[in-house]
Coordinates of C-alpha atoms in Angstrom, one line a residue:
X1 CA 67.1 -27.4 66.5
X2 CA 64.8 -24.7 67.1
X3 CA 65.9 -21.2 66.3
X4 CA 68.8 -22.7 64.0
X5 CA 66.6 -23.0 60.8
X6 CA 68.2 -21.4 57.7
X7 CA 66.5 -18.5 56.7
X8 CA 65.5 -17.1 53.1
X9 CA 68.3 -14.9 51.9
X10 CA 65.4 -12.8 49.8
X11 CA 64.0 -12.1 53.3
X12 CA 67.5 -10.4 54.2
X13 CA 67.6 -8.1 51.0
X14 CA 64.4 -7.3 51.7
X15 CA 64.9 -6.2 55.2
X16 CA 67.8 -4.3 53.8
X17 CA 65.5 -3.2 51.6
X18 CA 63.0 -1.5 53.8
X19 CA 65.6 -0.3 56.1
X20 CA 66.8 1.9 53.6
X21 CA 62.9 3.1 52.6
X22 CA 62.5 4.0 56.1
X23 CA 65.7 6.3 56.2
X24 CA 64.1 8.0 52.5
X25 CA 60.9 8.2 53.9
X26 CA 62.4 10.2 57.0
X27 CA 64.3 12.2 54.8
X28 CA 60.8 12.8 52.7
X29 CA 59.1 13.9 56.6
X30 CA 62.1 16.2 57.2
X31 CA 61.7 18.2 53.6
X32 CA 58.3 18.3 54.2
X33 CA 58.6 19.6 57.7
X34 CA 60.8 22.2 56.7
X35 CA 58.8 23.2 53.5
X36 CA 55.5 23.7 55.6
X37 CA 57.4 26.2 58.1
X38 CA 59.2 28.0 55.6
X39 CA 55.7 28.3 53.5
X40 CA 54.0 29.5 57.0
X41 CA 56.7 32.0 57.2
X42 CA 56.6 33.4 53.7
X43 CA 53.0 33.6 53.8
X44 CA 52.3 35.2 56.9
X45 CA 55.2 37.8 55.6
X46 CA 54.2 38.2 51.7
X47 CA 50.7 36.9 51.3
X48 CA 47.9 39.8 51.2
X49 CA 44.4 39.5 49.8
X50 CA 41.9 36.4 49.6
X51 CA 43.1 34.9 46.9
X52 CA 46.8 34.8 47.6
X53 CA 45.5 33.7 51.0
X54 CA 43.4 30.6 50.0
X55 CA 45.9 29.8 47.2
X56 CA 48.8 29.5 49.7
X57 CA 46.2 27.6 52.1
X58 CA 46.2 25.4 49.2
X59 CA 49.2 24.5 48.7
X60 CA 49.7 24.6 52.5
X61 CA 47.4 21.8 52.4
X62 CA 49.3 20.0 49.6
X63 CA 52.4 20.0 51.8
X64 CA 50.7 19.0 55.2
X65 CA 48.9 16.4 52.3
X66 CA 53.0 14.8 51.7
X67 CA 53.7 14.6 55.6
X68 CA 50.8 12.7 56.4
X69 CA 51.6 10.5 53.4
X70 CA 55.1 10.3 54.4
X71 CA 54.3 9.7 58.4
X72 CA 51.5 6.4 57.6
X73 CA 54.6 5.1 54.7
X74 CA 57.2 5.1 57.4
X75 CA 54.7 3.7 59.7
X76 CA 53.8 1.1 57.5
X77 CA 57.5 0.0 57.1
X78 CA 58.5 -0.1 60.3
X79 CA 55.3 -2.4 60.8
X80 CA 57.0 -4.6 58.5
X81 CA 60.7 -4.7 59.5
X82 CA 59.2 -5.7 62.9
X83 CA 57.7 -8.6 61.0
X84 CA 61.1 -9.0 59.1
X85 CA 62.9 -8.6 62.6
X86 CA 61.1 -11.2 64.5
X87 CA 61.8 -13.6 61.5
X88 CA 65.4 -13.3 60.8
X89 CA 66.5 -12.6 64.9
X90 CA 67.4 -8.8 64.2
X91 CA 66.6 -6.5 65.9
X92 CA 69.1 -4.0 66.4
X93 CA 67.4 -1.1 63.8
X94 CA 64.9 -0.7 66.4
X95 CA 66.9 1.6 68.3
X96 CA 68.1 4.0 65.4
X97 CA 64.7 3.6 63.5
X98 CA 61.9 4.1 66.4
X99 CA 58.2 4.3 66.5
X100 CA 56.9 7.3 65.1
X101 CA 54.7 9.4 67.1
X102 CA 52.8 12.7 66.4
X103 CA 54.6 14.2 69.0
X104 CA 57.7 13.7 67.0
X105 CA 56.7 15.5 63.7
X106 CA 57.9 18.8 64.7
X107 CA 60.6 21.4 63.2
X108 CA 64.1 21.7 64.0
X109 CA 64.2 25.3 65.0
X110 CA 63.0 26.8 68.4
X111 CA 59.9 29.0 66.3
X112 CA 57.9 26.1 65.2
X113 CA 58.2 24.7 69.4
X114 CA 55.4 25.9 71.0
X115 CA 56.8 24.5 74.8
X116 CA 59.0 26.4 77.1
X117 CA 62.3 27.5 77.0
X118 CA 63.1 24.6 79.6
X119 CA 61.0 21.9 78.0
X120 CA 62.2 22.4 74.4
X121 CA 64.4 19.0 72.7
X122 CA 65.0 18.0 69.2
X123 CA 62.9 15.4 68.2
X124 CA 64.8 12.2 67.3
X125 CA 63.8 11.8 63.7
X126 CA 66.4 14.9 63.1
X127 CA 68.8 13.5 65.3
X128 CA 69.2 10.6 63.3
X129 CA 69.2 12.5 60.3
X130 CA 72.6 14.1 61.2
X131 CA 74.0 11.0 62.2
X132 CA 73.3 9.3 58.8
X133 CA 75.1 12.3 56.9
X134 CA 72.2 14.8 56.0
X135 CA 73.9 18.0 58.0
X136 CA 72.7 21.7 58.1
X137 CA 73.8 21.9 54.3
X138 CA 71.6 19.4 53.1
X139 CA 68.7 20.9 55.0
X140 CA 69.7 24.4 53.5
X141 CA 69.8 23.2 49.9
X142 CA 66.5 21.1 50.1
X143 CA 65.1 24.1 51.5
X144 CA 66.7 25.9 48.0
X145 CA 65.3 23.6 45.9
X146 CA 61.9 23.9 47.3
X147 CA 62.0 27.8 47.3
X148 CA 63.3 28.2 43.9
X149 CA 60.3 25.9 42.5
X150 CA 57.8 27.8 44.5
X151 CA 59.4 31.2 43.5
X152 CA 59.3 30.0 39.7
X153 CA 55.4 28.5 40.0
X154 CA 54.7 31.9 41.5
X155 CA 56.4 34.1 38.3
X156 CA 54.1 31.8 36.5
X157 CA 50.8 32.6 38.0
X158 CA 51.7 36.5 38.3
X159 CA 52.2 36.6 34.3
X160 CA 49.2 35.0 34.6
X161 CA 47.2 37.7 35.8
X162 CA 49.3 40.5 34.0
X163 CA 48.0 38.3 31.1
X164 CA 44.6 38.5 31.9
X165 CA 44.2 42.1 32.9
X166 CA 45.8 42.9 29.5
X167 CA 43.0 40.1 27.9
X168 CA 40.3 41.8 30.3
X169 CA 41.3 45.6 28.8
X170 CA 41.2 44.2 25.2
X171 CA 37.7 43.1 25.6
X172 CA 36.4 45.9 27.2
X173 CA 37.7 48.0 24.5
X174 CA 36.6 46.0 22.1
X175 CA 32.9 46.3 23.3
X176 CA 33.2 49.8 23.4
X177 CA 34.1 50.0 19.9

């Protein structure tokens, strides 16, 4: 009776599990995706000066940071519903959650593709995305949410400086005096 051994039903909510981890962690690679480019965008637009330059380099980083943490999770999960696959005979998720290459970390949109005209495709990972319910609104309002933090951390630092140069006056005057 090979093959026909019960298996563990904890291995099957598991598997169900890390299925669902993989589509997060996709979602987690698309919103960072999208956040890099838009930050490309508004900096190569906006940003002026050294210091604006290396702090948007910095948070640059911080975002390219999340993908590469997101791209070695998903990675790592797949790794393991191929384990999980092999031991409960299932195998069908390997068609709708594929192996992840660099290649396929690119944007959506035609700027960020950097082949021709003729060569251009979507990359499945935002394929699948659509299929599983996350449409062009979804992307829109992640892209809001991440916009309206940056535009708020970025109030912050400017009444930050205003602060200082108001700080930086009162002590030159004071040493004046």
């Amino acid at each position: 009776m090979l093959g026909k051994a019960p298996c563990d039903l904890k291995f099957v909510d598991i598997g169900r599990l890390r299925y669902a981890q993989a589509h997060e962690t996709l979602y987690e690679i698309h919103r960072a995706i999208l956040l890099r480019f838009q930050m490309y965008q508004s900096k190569d637009r906006l940003v002026r000066g050294q210091r604006m330059n290396m702090h948007s380099n910095a948070l640059i980083a911080t975002v390219s940071n999340r993908l590469t943490n997101g791209v070695a999770k998903y990675r790592e999960i797949r790794i393991t519903l191929l384990h999980l696959g092999d031991a409960l005979k299932k195998t069908s998720w390997e068609s709708i959650l594929r192996e992840l290459k660099d290649e396929d970390i690119v944007g959506i949109t035609a700027e960020e593709d950097t082949r021709s005209e003729g060569l251009r495709s979507v990359s499945w990972i935002w394929k699948l995305t659509e299929s599983d319910g996350m449409d062009g609104e979804g992307k829109k309002e992640a892209l809001r949410i991440e916009w309206c933090k940056a535009r708020a951390r970025a109030h912050r630092r400017q009444e930050e400086c205003l602060l200082l140069n108001e700080e930086m006056h009162h002590a030159s005057n004071y040493c004046l005096f």
